[in-house]
Structure formats: structure tokens, C-alpha cells
PDB file of C-alpha atoms in Angstrom:
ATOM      1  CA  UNK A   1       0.000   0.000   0.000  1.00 94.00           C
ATOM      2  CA  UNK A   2       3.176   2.638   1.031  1.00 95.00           C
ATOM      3  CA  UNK A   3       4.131   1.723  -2.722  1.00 94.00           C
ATOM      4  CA  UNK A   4       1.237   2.018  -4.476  1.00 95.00           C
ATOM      5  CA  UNK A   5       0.536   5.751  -2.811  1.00 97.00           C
ATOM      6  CA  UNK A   6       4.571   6.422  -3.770  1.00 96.00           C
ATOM      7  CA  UNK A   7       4.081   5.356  -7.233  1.00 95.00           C
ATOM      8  CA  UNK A   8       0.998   7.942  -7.297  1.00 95.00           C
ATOM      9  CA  UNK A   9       3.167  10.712  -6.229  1.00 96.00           C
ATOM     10  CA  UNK A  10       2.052  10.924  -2.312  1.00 96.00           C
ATOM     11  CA  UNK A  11       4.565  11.477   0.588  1.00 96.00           C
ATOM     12  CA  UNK A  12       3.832   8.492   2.432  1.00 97.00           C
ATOM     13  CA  UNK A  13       4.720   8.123   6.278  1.00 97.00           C
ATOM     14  CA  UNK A  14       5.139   4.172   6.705  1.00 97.00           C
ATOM     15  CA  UNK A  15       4.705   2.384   9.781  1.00 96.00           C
ATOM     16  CA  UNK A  16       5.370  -0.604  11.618  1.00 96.00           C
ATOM     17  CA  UNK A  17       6.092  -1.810  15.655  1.00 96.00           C
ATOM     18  CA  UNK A  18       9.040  -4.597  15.773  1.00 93.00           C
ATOM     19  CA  UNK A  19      10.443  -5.968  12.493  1.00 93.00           C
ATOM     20  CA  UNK A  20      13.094  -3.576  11.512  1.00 96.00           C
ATOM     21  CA  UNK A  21      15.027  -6.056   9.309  1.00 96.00           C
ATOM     22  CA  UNK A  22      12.301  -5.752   7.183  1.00 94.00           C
ATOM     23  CA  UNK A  23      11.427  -1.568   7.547  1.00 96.00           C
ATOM     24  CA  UNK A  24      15.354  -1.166   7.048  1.00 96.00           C
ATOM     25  CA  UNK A  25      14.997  -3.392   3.627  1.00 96.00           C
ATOM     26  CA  UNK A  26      11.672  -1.414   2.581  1.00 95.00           C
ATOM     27  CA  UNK A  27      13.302   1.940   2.974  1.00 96.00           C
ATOM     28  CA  UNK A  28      16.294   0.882   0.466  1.00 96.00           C
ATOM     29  CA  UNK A  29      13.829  -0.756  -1.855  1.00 95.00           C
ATOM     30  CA  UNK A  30      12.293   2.830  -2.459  1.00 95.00           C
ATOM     31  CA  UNK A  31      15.560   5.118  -2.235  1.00 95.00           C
ATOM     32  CA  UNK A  32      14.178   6.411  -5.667  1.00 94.00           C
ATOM     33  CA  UNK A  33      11.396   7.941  -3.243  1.00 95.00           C
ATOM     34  CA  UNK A  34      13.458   9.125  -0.157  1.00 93.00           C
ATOM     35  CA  UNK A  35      12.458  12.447  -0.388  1.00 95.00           C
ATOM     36  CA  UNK A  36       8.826  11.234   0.135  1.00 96.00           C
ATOM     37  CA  UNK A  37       9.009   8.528   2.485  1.00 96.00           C
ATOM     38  CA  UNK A  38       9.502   8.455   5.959  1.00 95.00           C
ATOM     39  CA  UNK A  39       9.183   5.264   8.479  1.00 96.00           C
ATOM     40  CA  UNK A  40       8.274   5.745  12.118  1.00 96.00           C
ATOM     41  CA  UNK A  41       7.866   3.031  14.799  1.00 97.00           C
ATOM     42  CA  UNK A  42       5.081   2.591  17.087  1.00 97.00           C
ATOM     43  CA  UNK A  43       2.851   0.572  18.909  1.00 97.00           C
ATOM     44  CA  UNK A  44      -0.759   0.807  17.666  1.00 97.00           C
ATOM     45  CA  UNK A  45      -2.087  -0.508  20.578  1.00 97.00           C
ATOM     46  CA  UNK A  46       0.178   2.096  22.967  1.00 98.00           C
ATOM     47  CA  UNK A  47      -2.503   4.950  23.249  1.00 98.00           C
ATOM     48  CA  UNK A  48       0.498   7.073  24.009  1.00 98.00           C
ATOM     49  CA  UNK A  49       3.054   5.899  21.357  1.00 98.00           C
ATOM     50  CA  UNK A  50      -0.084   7.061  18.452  1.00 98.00           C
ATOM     51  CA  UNK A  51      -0.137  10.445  20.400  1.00 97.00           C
ATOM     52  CA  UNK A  52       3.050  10.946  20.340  1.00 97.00           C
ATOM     53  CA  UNK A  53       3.267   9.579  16.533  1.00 97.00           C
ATOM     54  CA  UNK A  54       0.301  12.592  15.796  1.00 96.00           C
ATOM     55  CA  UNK A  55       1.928  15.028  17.456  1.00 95.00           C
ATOM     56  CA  UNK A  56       5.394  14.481  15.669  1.00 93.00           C
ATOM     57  CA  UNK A  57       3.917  14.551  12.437  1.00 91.00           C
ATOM     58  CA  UNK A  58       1.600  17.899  13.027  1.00 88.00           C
ATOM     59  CA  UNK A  59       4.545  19.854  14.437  1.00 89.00           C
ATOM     60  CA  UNK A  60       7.412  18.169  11.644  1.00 88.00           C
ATOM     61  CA  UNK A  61       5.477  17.096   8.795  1.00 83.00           C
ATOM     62  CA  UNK A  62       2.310  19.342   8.248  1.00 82.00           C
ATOM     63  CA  UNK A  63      -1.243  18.625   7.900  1.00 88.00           C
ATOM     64  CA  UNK A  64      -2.010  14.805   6.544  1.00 93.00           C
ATOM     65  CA  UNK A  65      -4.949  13.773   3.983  1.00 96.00           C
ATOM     66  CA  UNK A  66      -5.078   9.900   4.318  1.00 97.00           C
ATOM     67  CA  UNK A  67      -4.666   7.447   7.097  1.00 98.00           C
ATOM     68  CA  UNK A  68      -4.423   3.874   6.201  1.00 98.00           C
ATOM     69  CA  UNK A  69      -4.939   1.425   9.202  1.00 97.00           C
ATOM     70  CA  UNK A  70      -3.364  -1.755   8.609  1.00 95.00           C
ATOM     71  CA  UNK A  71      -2.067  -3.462  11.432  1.00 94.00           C
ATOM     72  CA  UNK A  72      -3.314  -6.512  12.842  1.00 92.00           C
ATOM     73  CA  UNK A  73      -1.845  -9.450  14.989  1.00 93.00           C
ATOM     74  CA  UNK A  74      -3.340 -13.200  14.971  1.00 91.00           C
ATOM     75  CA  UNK A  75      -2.970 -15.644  18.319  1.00 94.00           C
ATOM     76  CA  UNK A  76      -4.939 -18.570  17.198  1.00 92.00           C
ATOM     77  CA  UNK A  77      -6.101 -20.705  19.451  1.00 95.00           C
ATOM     78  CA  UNK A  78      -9.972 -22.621  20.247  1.00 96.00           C
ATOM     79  CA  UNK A  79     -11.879 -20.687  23.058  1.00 96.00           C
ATOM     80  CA  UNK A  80     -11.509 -23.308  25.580  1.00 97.00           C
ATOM     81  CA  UNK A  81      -8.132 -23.321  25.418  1.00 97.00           C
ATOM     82  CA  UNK A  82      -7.153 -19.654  23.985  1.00 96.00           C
ATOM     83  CA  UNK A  83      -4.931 -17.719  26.833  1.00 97.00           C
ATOM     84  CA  UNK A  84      -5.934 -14.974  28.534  1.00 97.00           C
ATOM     85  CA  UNK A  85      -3.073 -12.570  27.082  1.00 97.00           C
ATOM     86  CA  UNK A  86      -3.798 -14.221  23.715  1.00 97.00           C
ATOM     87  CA  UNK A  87      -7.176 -12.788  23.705  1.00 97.00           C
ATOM     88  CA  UNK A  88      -6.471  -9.583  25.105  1.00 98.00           C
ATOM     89  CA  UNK A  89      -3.144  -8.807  22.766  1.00 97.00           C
ATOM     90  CA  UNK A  90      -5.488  -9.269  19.232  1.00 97.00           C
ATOM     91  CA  UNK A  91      -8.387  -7.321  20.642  1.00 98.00           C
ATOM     92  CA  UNK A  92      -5.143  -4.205  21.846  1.00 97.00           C
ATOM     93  CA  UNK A  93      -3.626  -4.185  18.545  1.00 97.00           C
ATOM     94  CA  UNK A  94      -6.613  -4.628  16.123  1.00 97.00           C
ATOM     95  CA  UNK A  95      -9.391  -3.369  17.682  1.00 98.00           C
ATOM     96  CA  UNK A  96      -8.019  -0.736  20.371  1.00 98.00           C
ATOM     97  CA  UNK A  97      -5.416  -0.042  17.781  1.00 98.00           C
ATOM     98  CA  UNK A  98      -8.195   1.007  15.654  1.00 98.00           C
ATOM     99  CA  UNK A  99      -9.510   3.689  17.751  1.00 98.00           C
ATOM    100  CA  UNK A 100      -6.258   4.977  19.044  1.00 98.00           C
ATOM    101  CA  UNK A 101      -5.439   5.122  15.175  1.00 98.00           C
ATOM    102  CA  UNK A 102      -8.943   7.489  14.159  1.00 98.00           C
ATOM    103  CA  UNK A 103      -9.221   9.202  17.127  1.00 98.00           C
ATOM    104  CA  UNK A 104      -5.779  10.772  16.523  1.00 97.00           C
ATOM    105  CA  UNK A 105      -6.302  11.169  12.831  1.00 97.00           C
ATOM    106  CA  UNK A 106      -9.568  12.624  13.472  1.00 97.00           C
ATOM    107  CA  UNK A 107      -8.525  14.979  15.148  1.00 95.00           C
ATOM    108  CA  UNK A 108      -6.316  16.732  12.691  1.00 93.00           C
ATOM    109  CA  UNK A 109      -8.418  16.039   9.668  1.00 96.00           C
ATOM    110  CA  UNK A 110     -11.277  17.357  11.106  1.00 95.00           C
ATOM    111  CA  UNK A 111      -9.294  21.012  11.267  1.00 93.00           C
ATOM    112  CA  UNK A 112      -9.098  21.027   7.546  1.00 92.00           C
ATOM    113  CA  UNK A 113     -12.458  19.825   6.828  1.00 95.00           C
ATOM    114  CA  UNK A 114     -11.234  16.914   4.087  1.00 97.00           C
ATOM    115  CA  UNK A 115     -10.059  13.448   4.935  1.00 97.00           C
ATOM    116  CA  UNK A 116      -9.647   9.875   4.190  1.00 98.00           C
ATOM    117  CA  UNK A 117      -9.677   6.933   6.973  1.00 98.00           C
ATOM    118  CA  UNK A 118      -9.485   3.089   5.489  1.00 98.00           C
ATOM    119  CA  UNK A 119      -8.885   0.255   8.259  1.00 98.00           C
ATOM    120  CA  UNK A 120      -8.186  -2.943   6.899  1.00 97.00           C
ATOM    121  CA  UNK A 121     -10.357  -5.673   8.473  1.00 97.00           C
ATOM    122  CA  UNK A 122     -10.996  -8.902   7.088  1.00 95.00           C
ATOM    123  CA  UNK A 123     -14.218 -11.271   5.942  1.00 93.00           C
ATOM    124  CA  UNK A 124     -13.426 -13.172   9.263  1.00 91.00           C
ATOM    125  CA  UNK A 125     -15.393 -10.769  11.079  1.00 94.00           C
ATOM    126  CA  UNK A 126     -18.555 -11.682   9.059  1.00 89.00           C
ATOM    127  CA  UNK A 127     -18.114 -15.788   8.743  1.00 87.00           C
ATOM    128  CA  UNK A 128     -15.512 -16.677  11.693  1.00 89.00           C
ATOM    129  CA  UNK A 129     -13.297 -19.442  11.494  1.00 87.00           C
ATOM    130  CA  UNK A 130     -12.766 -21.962  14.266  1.00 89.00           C
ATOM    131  CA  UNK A 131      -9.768 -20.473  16.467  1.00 91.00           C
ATOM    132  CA  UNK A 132      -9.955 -17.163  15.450  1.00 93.00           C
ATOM    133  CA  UNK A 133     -12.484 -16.207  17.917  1.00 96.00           C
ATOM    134  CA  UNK A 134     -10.531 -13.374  19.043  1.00 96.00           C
ATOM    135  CA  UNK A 135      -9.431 -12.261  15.870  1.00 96.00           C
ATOM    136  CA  UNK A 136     -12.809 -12.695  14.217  1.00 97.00           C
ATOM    137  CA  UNK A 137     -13.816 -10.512  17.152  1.00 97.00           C
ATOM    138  CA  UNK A 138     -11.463  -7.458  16.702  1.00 98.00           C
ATOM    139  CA  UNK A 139     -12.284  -7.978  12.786  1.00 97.00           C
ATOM    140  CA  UNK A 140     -15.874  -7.841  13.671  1.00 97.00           C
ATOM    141  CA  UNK A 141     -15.748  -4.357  15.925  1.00 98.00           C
ATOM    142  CA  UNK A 142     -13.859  -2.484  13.183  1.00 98.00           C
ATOM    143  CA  UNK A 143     -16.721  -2.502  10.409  1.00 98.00           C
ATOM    144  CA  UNK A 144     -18.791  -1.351  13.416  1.00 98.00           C
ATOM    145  CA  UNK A 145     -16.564   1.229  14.432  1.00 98.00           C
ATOM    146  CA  UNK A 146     -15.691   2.433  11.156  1.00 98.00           C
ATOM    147  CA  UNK A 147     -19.573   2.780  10.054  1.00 98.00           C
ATOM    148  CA  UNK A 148     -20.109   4.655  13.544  1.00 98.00           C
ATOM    149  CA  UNK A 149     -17.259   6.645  13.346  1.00 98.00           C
ATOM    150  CA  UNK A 150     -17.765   7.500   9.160  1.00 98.00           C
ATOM    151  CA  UNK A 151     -21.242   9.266  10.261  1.00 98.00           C
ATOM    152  CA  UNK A 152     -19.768  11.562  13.453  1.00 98.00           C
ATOM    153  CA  UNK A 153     -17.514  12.756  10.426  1.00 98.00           C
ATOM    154  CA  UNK A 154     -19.247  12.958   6.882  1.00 97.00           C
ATOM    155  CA  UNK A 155     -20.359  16.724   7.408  1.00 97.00           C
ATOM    156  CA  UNK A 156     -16.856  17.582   7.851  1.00 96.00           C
ATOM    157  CA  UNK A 157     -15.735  16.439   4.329  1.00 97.00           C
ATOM    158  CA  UNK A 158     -14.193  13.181   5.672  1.00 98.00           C
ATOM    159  CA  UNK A 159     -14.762   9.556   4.250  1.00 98.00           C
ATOM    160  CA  UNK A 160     -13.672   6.335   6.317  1.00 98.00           C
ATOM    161  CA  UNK A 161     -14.228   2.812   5.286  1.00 98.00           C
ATOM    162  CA  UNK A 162     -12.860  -0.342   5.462  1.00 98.00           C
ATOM    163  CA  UNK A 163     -11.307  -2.726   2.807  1.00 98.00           C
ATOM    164  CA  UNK A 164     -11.564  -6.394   3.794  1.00 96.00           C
ATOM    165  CA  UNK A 165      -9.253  -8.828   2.107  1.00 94.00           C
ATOM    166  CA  UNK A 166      -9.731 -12.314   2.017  1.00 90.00           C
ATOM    167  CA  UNK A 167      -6.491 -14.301   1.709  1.00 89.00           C
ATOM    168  CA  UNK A 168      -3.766 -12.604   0.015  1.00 90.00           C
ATOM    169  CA  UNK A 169      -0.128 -13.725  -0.429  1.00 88.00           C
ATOM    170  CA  UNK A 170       1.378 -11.938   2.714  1.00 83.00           C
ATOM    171  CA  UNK A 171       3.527 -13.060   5.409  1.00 77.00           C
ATOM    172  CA  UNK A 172       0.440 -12.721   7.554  1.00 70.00           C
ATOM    173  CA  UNK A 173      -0.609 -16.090   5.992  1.00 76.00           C
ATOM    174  CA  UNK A 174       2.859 -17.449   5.633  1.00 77.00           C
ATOM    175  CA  UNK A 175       3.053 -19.141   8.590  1.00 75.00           C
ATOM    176  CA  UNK A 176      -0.135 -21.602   8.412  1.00 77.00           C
ATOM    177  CA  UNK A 177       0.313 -24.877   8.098  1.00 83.00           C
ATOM    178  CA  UNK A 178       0.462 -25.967   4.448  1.00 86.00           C
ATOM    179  CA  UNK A 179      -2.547 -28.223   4.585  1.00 86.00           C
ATOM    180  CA  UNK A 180      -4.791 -25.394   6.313  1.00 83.00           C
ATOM    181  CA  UNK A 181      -3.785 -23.131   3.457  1.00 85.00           C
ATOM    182  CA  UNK A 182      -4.841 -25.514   0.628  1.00 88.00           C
ATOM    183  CA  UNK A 183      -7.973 -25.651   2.475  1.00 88.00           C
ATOM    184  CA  UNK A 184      -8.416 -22.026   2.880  1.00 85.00           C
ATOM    185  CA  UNK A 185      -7.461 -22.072  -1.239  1.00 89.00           C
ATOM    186  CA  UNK A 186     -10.456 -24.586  -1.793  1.00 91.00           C
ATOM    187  CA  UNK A 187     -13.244 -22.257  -0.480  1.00 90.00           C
ATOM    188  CA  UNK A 188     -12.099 -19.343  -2.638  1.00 91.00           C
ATOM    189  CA  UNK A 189     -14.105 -19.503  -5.504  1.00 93.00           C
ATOM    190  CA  UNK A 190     -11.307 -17.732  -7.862  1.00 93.00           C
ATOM    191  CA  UNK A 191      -8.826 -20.625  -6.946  1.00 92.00           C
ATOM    192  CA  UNK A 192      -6.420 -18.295  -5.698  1.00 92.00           C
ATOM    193  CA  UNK A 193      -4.784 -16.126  -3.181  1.00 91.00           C
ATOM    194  CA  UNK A 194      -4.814 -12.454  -3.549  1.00 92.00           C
ATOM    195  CA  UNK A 195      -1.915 -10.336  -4.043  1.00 94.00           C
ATOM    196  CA  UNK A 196      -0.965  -7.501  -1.931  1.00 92.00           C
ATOM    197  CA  UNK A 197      -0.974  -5.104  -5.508  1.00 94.00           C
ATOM    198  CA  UNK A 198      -4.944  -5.796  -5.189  1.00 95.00           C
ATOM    199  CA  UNK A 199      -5.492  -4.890  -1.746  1.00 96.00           C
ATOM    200  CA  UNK A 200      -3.460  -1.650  -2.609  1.00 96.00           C
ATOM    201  CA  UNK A 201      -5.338  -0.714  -5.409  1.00 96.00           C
ATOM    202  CA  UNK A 202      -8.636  -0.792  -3.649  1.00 97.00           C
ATOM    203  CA  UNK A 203      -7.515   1.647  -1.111  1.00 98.00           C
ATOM    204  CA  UNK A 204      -5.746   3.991  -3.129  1.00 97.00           C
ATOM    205  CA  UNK A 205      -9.366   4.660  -4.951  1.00 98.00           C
ATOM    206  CA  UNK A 206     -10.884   5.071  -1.564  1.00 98.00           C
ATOM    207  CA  UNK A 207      -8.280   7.453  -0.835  1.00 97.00           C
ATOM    208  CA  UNK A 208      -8.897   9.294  -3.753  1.00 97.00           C
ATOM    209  CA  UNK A 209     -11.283  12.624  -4.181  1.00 96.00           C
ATOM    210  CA  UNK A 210     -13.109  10.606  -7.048  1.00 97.00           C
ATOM    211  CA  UNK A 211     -14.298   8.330  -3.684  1.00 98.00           C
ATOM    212  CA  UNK A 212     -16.162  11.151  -1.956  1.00 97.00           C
ATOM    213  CA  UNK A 213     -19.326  10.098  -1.802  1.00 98.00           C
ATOM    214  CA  UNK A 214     -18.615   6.077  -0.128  1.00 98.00           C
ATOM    215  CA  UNK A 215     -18.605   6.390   3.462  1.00 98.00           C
ATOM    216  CA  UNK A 216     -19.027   3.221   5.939  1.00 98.00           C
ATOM    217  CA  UNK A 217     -18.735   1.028   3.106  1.00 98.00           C
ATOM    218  CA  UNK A 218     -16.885  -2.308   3.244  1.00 97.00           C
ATOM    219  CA  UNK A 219     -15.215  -2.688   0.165  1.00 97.00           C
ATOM    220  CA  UNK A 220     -14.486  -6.570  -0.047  1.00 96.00           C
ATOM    221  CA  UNK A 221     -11.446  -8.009  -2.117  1.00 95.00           C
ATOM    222  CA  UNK A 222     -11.334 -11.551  -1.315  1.00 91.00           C
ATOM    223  CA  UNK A 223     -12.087 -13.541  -4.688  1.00 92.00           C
ATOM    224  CA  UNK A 224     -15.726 -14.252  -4.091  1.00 89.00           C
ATOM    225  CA  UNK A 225     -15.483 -15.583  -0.212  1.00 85.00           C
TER     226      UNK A 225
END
């Protein structure tokens, strides 16, 4: 998504809490857009870490048109037997994480009367899948959030939706076992896995001023789930 709004000409603020192997090899992989990327790290789910992200950004990089909430953690596990801290870590990051996220970004956008909010959620939230409870859950509460939040803000010139991918070729899916992914591949109706290109292209048009009139939509790209 960073390189889809690069490759449209934005100045793109890219974000991410723990893997810096991989936010070190991003930021060489787009040296032909240094001069409009930055990468901060922070904690979603760290009320204060998103303040302090805000704050930075208002006071060194001006006002902001388009936040893109993307991050989301997975602890699978069946209810009976799902920890405690395994619950309470997915509903943080992807749920709590959500709000910290738009309340923040509400804030500022709401001072220049023109915004765009998309929060990645997932079809989980509508179907659930057996130990993803919690994660189903958190996926669940963002739609609702975002279709709350998207009418406290359409006078004020801002849209926020959410784009729901079904599985797409990430590292997010990477780690499941191979015979759980080939069953996951059998109930897409396409035959295949998304790519992350797809996912990216939906929310660049929400981000766009040719999208102002969709507001608490859920835009699904998931190959017919």
C-alpha cells in the first residue's frame, strides 16, 4: 500500500512496531522515493506511542490527507483453550489499535475539513473461522466502528471505510500450516490467493477525491469468499 501511494506521487509516512530487518529493507527498496518517504515506529495498541506519533507529524510534517490502518496481529487458538493474554493482545492491537489510530487522525483532519480513513479488516469478522475467535472478534468491531465513526464525520468532508481482504499472499498467511492453506485455497471460488498489488489498489481509490461520496462502506477483495 506505502508503494502504491509512492508510485501515485504521495509522501507516504510508513509504519510498523518490531520488524526492523524488514522496515530497514523497505526503505532501500524505495531510495528512488526518499524524499517522500519516511518510516516511524510505534505501537498501535500504545494509546500514548499514536499520540506521540500525531503530534510528531503535526509539528514536523504538516497537515495529513489519508490514514491507512493496517495493522493486525493473529494468536490462534480454540476458546476453551485460547490464553488470557492471547485474547487480550489481538483485541489491543486490532481493535483498540483502531480507535487509538482514528481518534488521533480525526482529530487533525477534522481542522481542515477533508479526509480519508481506510482500516483494513478482514471477511473473518462476518463468517468466523474456528480459532480465530478473538481475531474474528477485533475484525468484527472495526466494520462497526468504522460505520459509527464514518457518520460523526461525513459533514466535515471526511470519508472512512474499510477494505476487507480475504487471503492474500502476505507473510500474515505465511506461517499456516500448508494443509490449512490448501484448504483455505479450496473455499475461494477464484482458486487463488490475492496479491498484496490488489489490496493496494482498492484503497488507493478510496483514498482518492473521485471516492467522496462512499462512506461506511466495506469494500471486499477476497475472490468471491
Amino acid at each position: 500500500m506505502s508503494q502504491a501511494f509512492l508510485a501515485a506521487g504521495g509522501f507516504v509516512v510508513a509504519t510498523y512496531r518490531e520488524d526492523d530487518p524488514a522496515a530497514e529493507a523497505f526503505a532501500r527498496a524505495n531510495r528512488a522515493h526518499e524524499a517522500r518517504l519516511s518510516i516511524k515506529k510505534f505501537d498501535v495498541g500504545n494509546y500514548a506511542e499514536v499520540e506521540a506519533f500525531f503530534r510528531d507529524r503535526e509539528e514536523n510534517g504538516g497537515p495529513f490527507q489519508v490514514v491507512v490502518h493496517s495493522s493486525g496481529v493473529r494468536k490462534d487458538a480454540v476458546v476453551g483453550l485460547m490464553k488470557e493474554d492471547d485474547w487480550n493482545r489481538v483485541i489491543q492491537t486490532n481493535l483498540t489499535g483502531t480507535f487509538n489510530v482514528c481518534k488521533l487522525a480525526v482529530q487533525g483532519l477534522m481542522r481542515q475539513r477533508y479526509g480519508r480513513i481506510v482500516v483494513v479488516t478482514s471477511p473473518i469478522g462476518r463468517f468466523g473461522f474456528a480459532g480465530q475467535s478473538n481475531y474474528a472478534a477485533s475484525k468484527a468491531g472495526q466494520v462497526a466502528f468504522v460505520r459509527s465513526l464514518s457518520k460523526e464525520v461525513a459533514t466535515r468532508g471526511i470519508t472512512v471505510n474499510c477494505v476487507s481482504p480475504g487471503f492474500i499472499e502476505t507473510d500474515f498467511i505465511a506461517d499456516l500450516p500448508e494443509k490449512q492453506k490448501k484448504a483455505y485455497l479450496g473455499m475461494v471460488p477464484m482458486k487463488r490467493f490475492g496479491q498484496a498489488g490488489e489490496v493496494a489498489s482498492s484503497v488507493l481509490f478510496l483514498a482518492s477525491r473521485e471516492a467522496a461520496y462512499i462512506t461506511g462502506s466495506v469494500q471486499e477483495i477476497s475472490g468471491g469468499l
